mmCIF file of C-alpha atoms in Angstrom:
data_model
loop_
_atom_site.group_PDB
_atom_site.id
_atom_site.type_symbol
_atom_site.label_atom_id
_atom_site.label_comp_id
_atom_site.label_asym_id
_atom_site.label_seq_id
_atom_site.Cartn_x
_atom_site.Cartn_y
_atom_site.Cartn_z
ATOM 1 C CA MET A 1 36.070 28.783 15.937
ATOM 2 C CA ALA A 2 38.725 31.300 16.987
ATOM 3 C CA ARG A 3 39.320 32.148 13.346
ATOM 4 C CA GLY A 4 35.612 32.769 12.848
ATOM 5 C CA ARG A 5 35.590 35.207 15.764
ATOM 6 C CA TYR A 6 38.656 36.883 14.297
ATOM 7 C CA VAL A 7 36.850 37.442 10.994
ATOM 8 C CA LEU A 8 33.750 38.804 12.732
ATOM 9 C CA VAL A 9 35.841 41.213 14.802
ATOM 10 C CA ALA A 10 37.749 42.290 11.697
ATOM 11 C CA ALA A 11 34.561 42.914 9.736
ATOM 12 C CA ALA A 12 32.980 44.851 12.602
ATOM 13 C CA SER A 13 36.149 46.892 13.015
ATOM 14 C CA ILE A 14 36.321 47.892 9.374
ATOM 15 C CA VAL A 15 32.648 48.869 9.270
ATOM 16 C CA ALA A 16 33.086 51.034 12.358
ATOM 17 C CA ALA A 17 36.333 52.493 11.057
ATOM 18 C CA VAL A 18 34.879 53.479 7.687
ATOM 19 C CA ALA A 19 31.886 55.096 9.389
ATOM 20 C CA ILE A 20 34.130 57.086 11.736
ATOM 21 C CA LEU A 21 36.599 58.058 9.043
ATOM 22 C CA ASN A 22 33.864 59.185 6.667
ATOM 23 C CA ARG A 23 32.413 61.265 9.493
ATOM 24 C CA PHE A 24 35.734 63.000 10.026
ATOM 25 C CA GLY A 25 36.403 63.236 6.297
ATOM 26 C CA SER A 26 33.959 66.156 5.987
ATOM 27 C CA ALA A 27 34.945 69.664 5.032
ATOM 28 C CA GLU A 28 35.777 70.599 8.615
ATOM 29 C CA LEU A 29 38.752 68.240 8.537
ATOM 30 C CA GLY A 30 40.042 70.016 5.475
ATOM 31 C CA GLY A 31 40.215 73.167 7.568
ATOM 32 C CA SER A 32 39.754 75.655 4.739
ATOM 33 C CA GLY A 33 36.090 75.387 3.912
ATOM 34 C CA THR A 34 34.797 76.860 7.153
ATOM 35 C CA ALA A 35 37.440 79.538 7.400
ATOM 36 C CA GLY A 36 37.168 80.405 3.709
ATOM 37 C CA ASP A 37 33.402 80.748 3.861
ATOM 38 C CA ALA A 38 33.671 82.907 6.976
ATOM 39 C CA ARG A 39 36.111 85.221 5.235
ATOM 40 C CA SER A 40 33.856 85.395 2.204
ATOM 41 C CA ARG A 41 30.811 86.216 4.329
ATOM 42 C CA ALA A 42 32.788 88.891 6.170
ATOM 43 C CA ASN A 43 33.834 90.439 2.860
ATOM 44 C CA ASP A 44 30.282 90.359 1.571
ATOM 45 C CA ASN A 45 28.989 92.008 4.772
ATOM 46 C CA ASN A 46 31.599 94.745 4.501
ATOM 47 C CA ILE A 47 30.642 95.339 0.888
ATOM 48 C CA ASP A 48 26.955 95.623 1.761
ATOM 49 C CA HIS A 49 27.703 97.976 4.675
ATOM 50 C CA ASN A 50 29.835 100.238 2.513
ATOM 51 C CA ASP A 51 27.233 100.242 -0.233
ATOM 52 C CA ASN A 52 24.449 101.320 2.133
ATOM 53 C CA LYS A 53 26.602 104.046 3.638
ATOM 54 C CA HIS A 54 27.559 105.301 0.213
ATOM 55 C CA ASN A 55 23.961 105.349 -1.029
ATOM 56 C CA LYS A 56 22.752 107.344 1.993
ATOM 57 C CA LYS A 57 25.328 110.056 1.405
ATOM 58 C CA ASN A 58 24.709 110.243 -2.331
ATOM 59 C CA ILE A 59 20.962 109.824 -2.653
ATOM 60 C CA LYS A 60 20.789 112.381 -5.463
ATOM 61 C CA ASN A 61 23.171 110.393 -7.621
ATOM 62 C CA LYS A 62 21.435 107.056 -7.076
ATOM 63 C CA ASN A 63 21.651 105.761 -10.641
ATOM 64 C CA ASN A 64 25.357 106.479 -11.011
ATOM 65 C CA ASN A 65 26.142 105.036 -7.593
ATOM 66 C CA ASN A 66 24.195 101.849 -8.328
ATOM 67 C CA ASN A 67 26.231 101.311 -11.471
ATOM 68 C CA ASN A 68 29.467 101.862 -9.541
ATOM 69 C CA ASN A 69 28.350 99.546 -6.747
ATOM 70 C CA ASN A 70 27.439 96.815 -9.218
ATOM 71 C CA ASN A 71 30.909 97.014 -10.696
ATOM 72 C CA LYS A 72 32.471 96.908 -7.196
ATOM 73 C CA ASN A 73 30.361 93.917 -6.237
ATOM 74 C CA ASN A 74 31.367 92.060 -9.389
ATOM 75 C CA ASN A 75 35.047 92.766 -8.759
ATOM 76 C CA ASN A 76 34.801 91.757 -5.109
ATOM 77 C CA GLU A 77 32.940 88.577 -6.008
ATOM 78 C CA ASN A 78 35.697 87.655 -8.465
ATOM 79 C CA ASN A 79 38.310 88.320 -5.768
ATOM 80 C CA ASN A 80 36.392 86.182 -3.291
ATOM 81 C CA ASN A 81 36.219 83.334 -5.806
ATOM 82 C CA LYS A 82 39.972 83.548 -6.315
ATOM 83 C CA LYS A 83 40.518 83.449 -2.552
ATOM 84 C CA ARG A 84 38.295 80.410 -2.204
ATOM 85 C CA ALA A 85 40.184 78.594 -4.973
ATOM 86 C CA GLY A 86 43.624 79.517 -3.678
ATOM 87 C CA SER A 87 43.277 79.540 0.086
ATOM 88 C CA GLY A 88 45.579 77.205 1.964
ATOM 89 C CA THR A 89 49.245 78.109 1.935
ATOM 90 C CA SER A 90 50.795 81.099 3.565
ATOM 91 C CA GLY A 91 52.883 81.747 0.484
ATOM 92 C CA GLY A 92 50.003 82.712 -1.809
ATOM 93 C CA ALA A 93 47.341 81.141 -3.951
ATOM 94 C CA ALA A 94 47.632 77.447 -4.647
ATOM 95 C CA PRO A 95 45.362 74.766 -6.036
ATOM 96 C CA ALA A 96 42.992 73.583 -3.345
ATOM 97 C CA VAL A 97 43.377 70.041 -2.088
ATOM 98 C CA PRO A 98 39.980 68.343 -1.720
ATOM 99 C CA SER A 99 38.915 68.408 1.906
ATOM 100 C CA ALA A 100 37.675 64.848 1.381
ATOM 101 C CA GLY A 101 41.252 63.569 1.020
ATOM 102 C CA LEU A 102 40.505 61.029 3.713
ATOM 103 C CA GLY A 103 37.504 59.840 1.750
ATOM 104 C CA ARG A 104 39.738 59.541 -1.312
ATOM 105 C CA SER A 105 42.090 57.355 0.712
ATOM 106 C CA VAL A 106 39.204 55.097 1.746
ATOM 107 C CA GLU A 107 38.097 54.836 -1.890
ATOM 108 C CA ILE A 108 41.543 53.833 -3.182
ATOM 109 C CA PHE A 109 42.281 51.354 -0.422
ATOM 110 C CA GLY A 110 38.740 50.008 -0.711
ATOM 111 C CA ALA A 111 39.076 49.440 -4.459
ATOM 112 C CA ALA A 112 42.515 47.812 -4.146
ATOM 113 C CA ASN A 113 41.462 45.457 -1.370
ATOM 114 C CA ALA A 114 38.159 44.604 -3.048
ATOM 115 C CA LEU A 115 40.137 43.628 -6.140
ATOM 116 C CA GLY A 116 42.495 41.618 -3.957
ATOM 117 C CA PHE A 117 39.602 39.748 -2.374
ATOM 118 C CA GLY A 118 38.192 38.947 -5.812
ATOM 119 C CA ILE A 119 41.511 37.527 -6.999
ATOM 120 C CA SER A 120 41.953 35.533 -3.796
ATOM 121 C CA ALA A 121 38.459 34.069 -4.054
ATOM 122 C CA ALA A 122 39.005 33.138 -7.695
ATOM 123 C CA THR A 123 42.560 31.797 -7.552
ATOM 124 C CA GLY A 124 43.642 31.260 -3.931
ATOM 125 C CA SER A 125 47.011 32.776 -4.886
ATOM 126 C CA GLN A 126 49.274 34.797 -2.589
ATOM 127 C CA LEU A 127 51.183 36.568 -5.358
ATOM 128 C CA HIS A 128 48.967 39.667 -5.386
ATOM 129 C CA LEU A 129 48.676 40.223 -1.632
ATOM 130 C CA ASP A 130 51.418 42.803 -1.178
ATOM 131 C CA LEU A 131 51.168 44.214 -4.697
ATOM 132 C CA LEU A 132 47.648 45.449 -3.955
ATOM 133 C CA GLY A 133 47.692 45.784 -0.172
ATOM 134 C CA THR A 134 50.959 47.706 0.160
ATOM 135 C CA GLY A 135 51.128 49.060 -3.385
ATOM 136 C CA ALA A 136 47.894 51.003 -2.836
ATOM 137 C CA PHE A 137 49.847 53.421 -0.632
ATOM 138 C CA VAL A 138 51.585 54.761 -3.740
ATOM 139 C CA ALA A 139 48.257 55.632 -5.352
ATOM 140 C CA VAL A 140 46.979 57.197 -2.122
ATOM 141 C CA ALA A 141 50.113 59.335 -1.780
ATOM 142 C CA ALA A 142 49.775 60.582 -5.356
ATOM 143 C CA ALA A 143 46.053 61.307 -5.023
ATOM 144 C CA THR A 144 46.206 63.172 -1.702
ATOM 145 C CA GLN A 145 49.373 65.255 -1.898
ATOM 146 C CA GLY A 146 49.007 69.002 -1.403
ATOM 147 C CA SER A 147 50.687 71.914 -3.146
ATOM 148 C CA ASP A 148 53.154 72.980 -0.446
ATOM 149 C CA LEU A 149 56.588 71.536 0.288
ATOM 150 C CA ARG A 150 55.616 69.804 3.531
ATOM 151 C CA SER A 151 52.704 67.940 1.954
ATOM 152 C CA ARG A 152 54.648 66.950 -1.146
ATOM 153 C CA LEU A 153 57.569 65.613 0.860
ATOM 154 C CA SER A 154 55.106 63.660 2.998
ATOM 155 C CA ALA A 155 53.658 62.109 -0.163
ATOM 156 C CA VAL A 156 57.158 61.293 -1.434
ATOM 157 C CA ALA A 157 58.001 59.631 1.890
ATOM 158 C CA VAL A 158 54.894 57.437 1.765
ATOM 159 C CA ALA A 159 55.413 56.528 -1.893
ATOM 160 C CA LEU A 160 59.119 55.767 -1.399
ATOM 161 C CA TRP A 161 58.433 53.426 1.509
ATOM 162 C CA ALA A 162 55.561 51.675 -0.288
ATOM 163 C CA THR A 163 57.537 51.266 -3.518
ATOM 164 C CA ARG A 164 60.546 49.783 -1.735
ATOM 165 C CA LEU A 165 58.533 47.389 0.413
ATOM 166 C CA THR A 166 56.152 46.338 -2.364
ATOM 167 C CA SER A 167 59.034 45.638 -4.739
ATOM 168 C CA PHE A 168 60.795 43.478 -2.170
ATOM 169 C CA LEU A 169 57.690 41.550 -1.117
ATOM 170 C CA VAL A 170 56.537 40.923 -4.692
ATOM 171 C CA TYR A 171 60.022 39.765 -5.700
ATOM 172 C CA ARG A 172 60.046 37.421 -2.710
ATOM 173 C CA ALA A 173 56.588 36.093 -3.575
ATOM 174 C CA LEU A 174 57.714 35.308 -7.137
ATOM 175 C CA GLN A 175 60.393 32.890 -5.952
ATOM 176 C CA PRO A 176 59.597 29.185 -6.491
ATOM 177 C CA GLY A 177 57.568 27.761 -3.637
ATOM 178 C CA ALA A 178 57.480 31.095 -1.816
ATOM 179 C CA THR A 179 54.282 31.116 0.220
ATOM 180 C CA ASP A 180 53.625 32.480 3.686
ATOM 181 C CA PRO A 181 52.719 29.526 5.935
ATOM 182 C CA ARG A 182 51.011 31.924 8.348
ATOM 183 C CA LEU A 183 48.401 32.667 5.682
ATOM 184 C CA ASP A 184 47.822 29.185 4.300
ATOM 185 C CA GLY A 185 44.987 28.458 6.703
ATOM 186 C CA VAL A 186 43.495 31.961 6.580
ATOM 187 C CA LEU A 187 43.307 32.125 2.788
ATOM 188 C CA SER A 188 41.964 28.591 2.387
ATOM 189 C CA SER A 189 38.334 29.707 2.811
ATOM 190 C CA THR A 190 36.187 32.552 1.526
ATOM 191 C CA GLN A 191 35.493 33.636 5.084
ATOM 192 C CA GLY A 192 39.195 33.816 5.848
ATOM 193 C CA GLN A 193 39.914 35.710 2.624
ATOM 194 C CA LEU A 194 37.220 38.254 3.449
ATOM 195 C CA GLY A 195 38.665 38.736 6.925
ATOM 196 C CA PHE A 196 42.208 39.126 5.576
ATOM 197 C CA TRP A 197 41.285 41.821 3.054
ATOM 198 C CA ALA A 198 39.024 43.615 5.545
ATOM 199 C CA VAL A 199 41.945 43.861 7.953
ATOM 200 C CA SER A 200 44.192 44.936 5.065
ATOM 201 C CA LEU A 201 41.771 47.770 4.250
ATOM 202 C CA PHE A 202 41.640 48.882 7.873
ATOM 203 C CA TRP A 203 45.445 48.711 8.119
ATOM 204 C CA GLY A 204 45.920 50.830 5.005
ATOM 205 C CA VAL A 205 43.452 53.582 5.911
ATOM 206 C CA VAL A 206 44.571 53.911 9.535
ATOM 207 C CA THR A 207 48.302 53.699 8.787
ATOM 208 C CA ALA A 208 48.097 56.478 6.176
ATOM 209 C CA LEU A 209 46.146 58.866 8.454
ATOM 210 C CA PRO A 210 49.092 61.174 9.306
ATOM 211 C CA HIS A 211 49.619 61.890 5.625
ATOM 212 C CA THR A 212 46.032 61.940 4.357
ATOM 213 C CA LEU A 213 44.767 64.156 7.182
ATOM 214 C CA GLY A 214 47.803 66.431 7.068
ATOM 215 C CA ALA A 215 47.636 66.921 3.309
ATOM 216 C CA ALA A 216 43.951 67.847 3.470
ATOM 217 C CA VAL A 217 44.447 70.839 5.785
ATOM 218 C CA LEU A 218 44.258 74.010 3.687
ATOM 219 C CA SER A 219 44.691 76.571 6.455
ATOM 220 C CA ALA A 220 47.961 78.440 6.973
ATOM 221 C CA ARG A 221 50.758 75.871 6.970
ATOM 222 C CA PRO A 222 53.845 76.374 9.170
ATOM 223 C CA GLY A 223 57.284 76.275 7.641
ATOM 224 C CA LEU A 224 59.854 73.542 8.128
ATOM 225 C CA GLY A 225 61.861 73.816 11.349
ATOM 226 C CA TRP A 226 63.790 71.664 13.788
ATOM 227 C CA GLY A 227 60.755 69.432 14.276
ATOM 228 C CA ALA A 228 60.823 68.600 10.578
ATOM 229 C CA ALA A 229 64.503 67.689 10.873
ATOM 230 C CA VAL A 230 63.759 65.290 13.742
ATOM 231 C CA ALA A 231 60.847 63.785 11.813
ATOM 232 C CA GLY A 232 62.994 63.375 8.713
ATOM 233 C CA ALA A 233 65.717 61.663 10.734
ATOM 234 C CA MET A 234 63.169 59.271 12.260
ATOM 235 C CA TYR A 235 61.779 58.439 8.837
ATOM 236 C CA ALA A 236 65.208 57.905 7.271
ATOM 237 C CA THR A 237 66.316 55.720 10.191
ATOM 238 C CA GLY A 238 63.153 53.636 10.025
ATOM 239 C CA LEU A 239 63.302 53.230 6.258
ATOM 240 C CA ALA A 240 66.949 52.166 6.373
ATOM 241 C CA TRP A 241 66.356 49.862 9.361
ATOM 242 C CA GLU A 242 63.487 48.077 7.641
ATOM 243 C CA ALA A 243 65.316 47.775 4.310
ATOM 244 C CA ILE A 244 68.576 46.558 5.869
ATOM 245 C CA GLY A 245 66.707 44.064 8.030
ATOM 246 C CA ASP A 246 64.904 42.639 5.005
ATOM 247 C CA TRP A 247 68.159 42.421 3.031
ATOM 248 C CA GLN A 248 70.093 40.753 5.872
ATOM 249 C CA LYS A 249 67.465 38.073 6.398
ATOM 250 C CA TRP A 250 67.175 37.480 2.652
ATOM 251 C CA GLN A 251 70.935 36.969 2.411
ATOM 252 C CA PHE A 252 70.945 34.705 5.470
ATOM 253 C CA ILE A 253 68.187 32.319 4.409
ATOM 254 C CA HIS A 254 69.569 32.008 0.865
ATOM 255 C CA ASP A 255 73.031 31.048 2.052
ATOM 256 C CA PRO A 256 73.275 27.221 1.877
ATOM 257 C CA ALA A 257 75.570 27.253 4.908
ATOM 258 C CA ASN A 258 72.693 28.565 7.046
ATOM 259 C CA LYS A 259 70.234 25.820 6.228
ATOM 260 C CA GLY A 260 68.244 24.910 9.327
ATOM 261 C CA LYS A 261 69.549 27.901 11.307
ATOM 262 C CA PHE A 262 67.559 30.852 12.622
ATOM 263 C CA CYS A 263 68.555 34.377 11.643
ATOM 264 C CA ASP A 264 70.336 36.212 14.463
ATOM 265 C CA VAL A 265 72.850 38.249 12.470
ATOM 266 C CA GLY A 266 73.072 42.007 12.039
ATOM 267 C CA LEU A 267 69.927 43.845 13.078
ATOM 268 C CA TRP A 268 68.271 40.511 13.849
ATOM 269 C CA GLY A 269 70.688 40.138 16.740
ATOM 270 C CA LEU A 270 69.353 43.369 18.289
ATOM 271 C CA SER A 271 65.663 42.507 18.110
ATOM 272 C CA GLN A 272 63.580 39.604 16.879
ATOM 273 C CA HIS A 273 61.695 41.808 14.404
ATOM 274 C CA PRO A 274 63.850 44.736 13.226
ATOM 275 C CA ASN A 275 61.598 45.185 10.201
ATOM 276 C CA TYR A 276 58.681 45.928 12.525
ATOM 277 C CA PHE A 277 60.774 48.480 14.402
ATOM 278 C CA GLY A 278 61.800 50.188 11.165
ATOM 279 C CA ASN A 279 58.211 50.367 9.956
ATOM 280 C CA LEU A 280 56.982 51.798 13.252
ATOM 281 C CA CYS A 281 59.845 54.296 13.356
ATOM 282 C CA LEU A 282 59.275 55.640 9.843
ATOM 283 C CA TRP A 283 55.514 56.045 10.274
ATOM 284 C CA SER A 284 56.109 57.807 13.584
ATOM 285 C CA GLY A 285 58.373 60.137 11.618
ATOM 286 C CA ILE A 286 55.617 60.806 9.073
ATOM 287 C CA PHE A 287 53.225 61.540 11.933
ATOM 288 C CA LEU A 288 55.691 63.967 13.528
ATOM 289 C CA TRP A 289 56.329 65.570 10.121
ATOM 290 C CA ASN A 290 52.640 66.395 9.699
ATOM 291 C CA ALA A 291 51.979 67.155 13.390
ATOM 292 C CA PRO A 292 52.376 70.976 13.113
ATOM 293 C CA VAL A 293 49.624 71.045 10.502
ATOM 294 C CA LEU A 294 47.462 68.498 12.286
ATOM 295 C CA ALA A 295 47.807 70.451 15.548
ATOM 296 C CA SER A 296 46.256 73.601 14.056
ATOM 297 C CA ARG A 297 42.888 73.786 15.752
ATOM 298 C CA ALA A 298 39.976 72.525 13.685
ATOM 299 C CA ALA A 299 37.049 74.877 13.155
ATOM 300 C CA GLY A 300 34.505 74.861 15.925
ATOM 301 C CA HIS A 301 32.891 76.811 18.748
ATOM 302 C CA ALA A 302 35.284 78.443 21.220
ATOM 303 C CA LEU A 303 33.702 76.558 24.118
ATOM 304 C CA LEU A 304 34.367 73.121 22.644
ATOM 305 C CA LEU A 305 36.667 70.894 24.618
ATOM 306 C CA PRO A 306 40.369 71.336 23.711
ATOM 307 C CA LEU A 307 40.683 67.651 22.813
ATOM 308 C CA TRP A 308 37.848 67.979 20.299
ATOM 309 C CA ARG A 309 39.545 70.999 18.766
ATOM 310 C CA GLN A 310 42.618 68.788 18.227
ATOM 311 C CA ARG A 311 40.708 65.878 16.708
ATOM 312 C CA ARG A 312 42.836 65.798 13.541
ATOM 313 C CA LEU A 313 46.016 65.276 15.551
ATOM 314 C CA LEU A 314 44.400 62.687 17.809
ATOM 315 C CA LEU A 315 42.912 60.769 14.895
ATOM 316 C CA ALA A 316 46.244 60.724 13.042
ATOM 317 C CA GLY A 317 47.910 59.486 16.216
ATOM 318 C CA MET A 318 45.979 56.258 15.769
ATOM 319 C CA SER A 319 48.495 55.292 13.082
ATOM 320 C CA PRO A 320 51.623 54.672 15.209
ATOM 321 C CA LEU A 321 49.504 53.358 18.092
ATOM 322 C CA PHE A 322 47.732 50.894 15.820
ATOM 323 C CA LEU A 323 50.983 49.767 14.199
ATOM 324 C CA GLY A 324 52.652 49.271 17.569
ATOM 325 C CA SER A 325 49.742 47.148 18.789
ATOM 326 C CA LEU A 326 49.613 45.173 15.546
ATOM 327 C CA PHE A 327 53.335 44.439 15.507
ATOM 328 C CA TYR A 328 53.371 43.423 19.158
ATOM 329 C CA GLY A 329 50.417 41.096 18.596
ATOM 330 C CA GLN A 330 52.151 39.467 15.641
ATOM 331 C CA ALA A 331 55.573 39.236 17.286
ATOM 332 C CA SER A 332 54.184 37.769 20.504
ATOM 333 C CA GLY A 333 51.917 35.294 18.713
ATOM 334 C CA LYS A 334 48.729 36.767 20.164
ATOM 335 C CA ILE A 335 47.124 37.450 16.768
ATOM 336 C CA SER A 336 49.068 35.066 14.552
ATOM 337 C CA ASN A 337 50.704 31.649 14.711
ATOM 338 C CA SER A 338 54.150 32.969 13.790
ATOM 339 C CA VAL A 339 55.697 32.150 17.176
ATOM 340 C CA GLU A 340 54.292 28.627 17.098
ATOM 341 C CA LEU A 341 55.669 28.051 13.606
ATOM 342 C CA THR A 342 59.076 29.395 14.611
ATOM 343 C CA GLN A 343 59.171 27.147 17.676
ATOM 344 C CA ARG A 344 58.387 24.102 15.553
ATOM 345 C CA ARG A 345 61.089 24.953 13.062
ATOM 346 C CA PHE A 346 63.963 26.024 15.308
ATOM 347 C CA GLY A 347 62.998 24.784 18.778
ATOM 348 C CA ALA A 348 65.709 22.118 18.788
ATOM 349 C CA ASN A 349 68.352 24.495 17.459
ATOM 350 C CA PRO A 350 71.145 25.290 19.970
ATOM 351 C CA GLY A 351 70.929 28.866 21.185
ATOM 352 C CA PHE A 352 67.382 29.433 19.958
ATOM 353 C CA LYS A 353 65.820 29.386 23.424
ATOM 354 C CA SER A 354 68.298 31.915 24.822
ATOM 355 C CA TYR A 355 67.822 34.100 21.739
ATOM 356 C CA MET A 356 64.050 34.178 22.259
ATOM 357 C CA GLU A 357 64.448 34.920 25.971
ATOM 358 C CA GLN A 358 67.174 37.577 25.783
ATOM 359 C CA THR A 359 66.468 39.402 22.521
ATOM 360 C CA PRO A 360 63.754 42.098 22.571
ATOM 361 C CA LEU A 361 60.705 41.516 20.390
ATOM 362 C CA ILE A 362 60.712 44.796 18.453
ATOM 363 C CA VAL A 363 62.653 47.713 19.973
ATOM 364 C CA PRO A 364 66.354 46.909 19.501
ATOM 365 C CA ASN A 365 68.772 46.595 22.384
ATOM 366 C CA VAL A 366 71.923 48.236 21.044
ATOM 367 C CA ALA A 367 73.875 46.797 23.992
ATOM 368 C CA LEU A 368 73.632 43.428 22.216
ATOM 369 C CA TRP A 369 75.563 44.806 19.237
ATOM 370 C CA THR A 370 79.042 43.442 19.807
#
């Protein structure tokens, strides 16, 4: 019964999320369409004003002036078209990124997770879960990157993380008898499979928001400064923390001497889920990396509320907030049975109870590193 409610909530959440994201995926999120059209209209108005003024002063030479004005209008129209095509970066003309980059993200994640649901329904396998669910981030990064350095580095950061994590998870899934016991019950029914892939779609779209929204902004883009250095350090720390945590646990569980023991070595001695911390840290870094672009006020009336003018930044901020809530729910056992399974497996193990009581769930306690 609880699982049925979980699926209903997941389905309702994804429907609401797609509706909201498509609403914000309009041209106004791209940032350039409104400003570009305004500049074009201003240029056209100036042209018309100058033409009228010129014609009044030179009424006797009307035919010659009309020919000259037609040529000027054609030249100005060509210039306006070039501006529309190249508006976006402060360094000059560049190919325009589609303002519907967010919609493109929804399309790619939607296609990948729909395919995943089809395979799950047909085979019941777990081999493709991370290949499609996490691997889709690589395609999204490639499809939504902009033309400036900040946007391209953001895309590289997303693709690098997704490639590393997907490779590890797929390799782990290919090992004999490697299945996730937390998903056995969920994926045993069509209803559960639908709920799993709906949540996977929601997770992908929301997590990628800092990059997809940031890359879609075509207005003047600030250069890289100290904030970018802090963001890069956060990303690098998170990526390394997640990768090292995965490697340490892999080495621990495949050492015959550790059979029946719980992993409390290395980063796992500082927190119960260092991989969660690394993931949250790196995506917070991606959010901070794109924040200067996201913080540029979206087009709108001057009297609109300041929060509404910053809707891109606020919407992208859902990513780290969502991940933090998701990881806490999983680590605490509120939205998964991981804690129950761990208790069954290691509950009688000496030191396990004190480890669970003294070691933080996610954020590491460096004082424990001795």
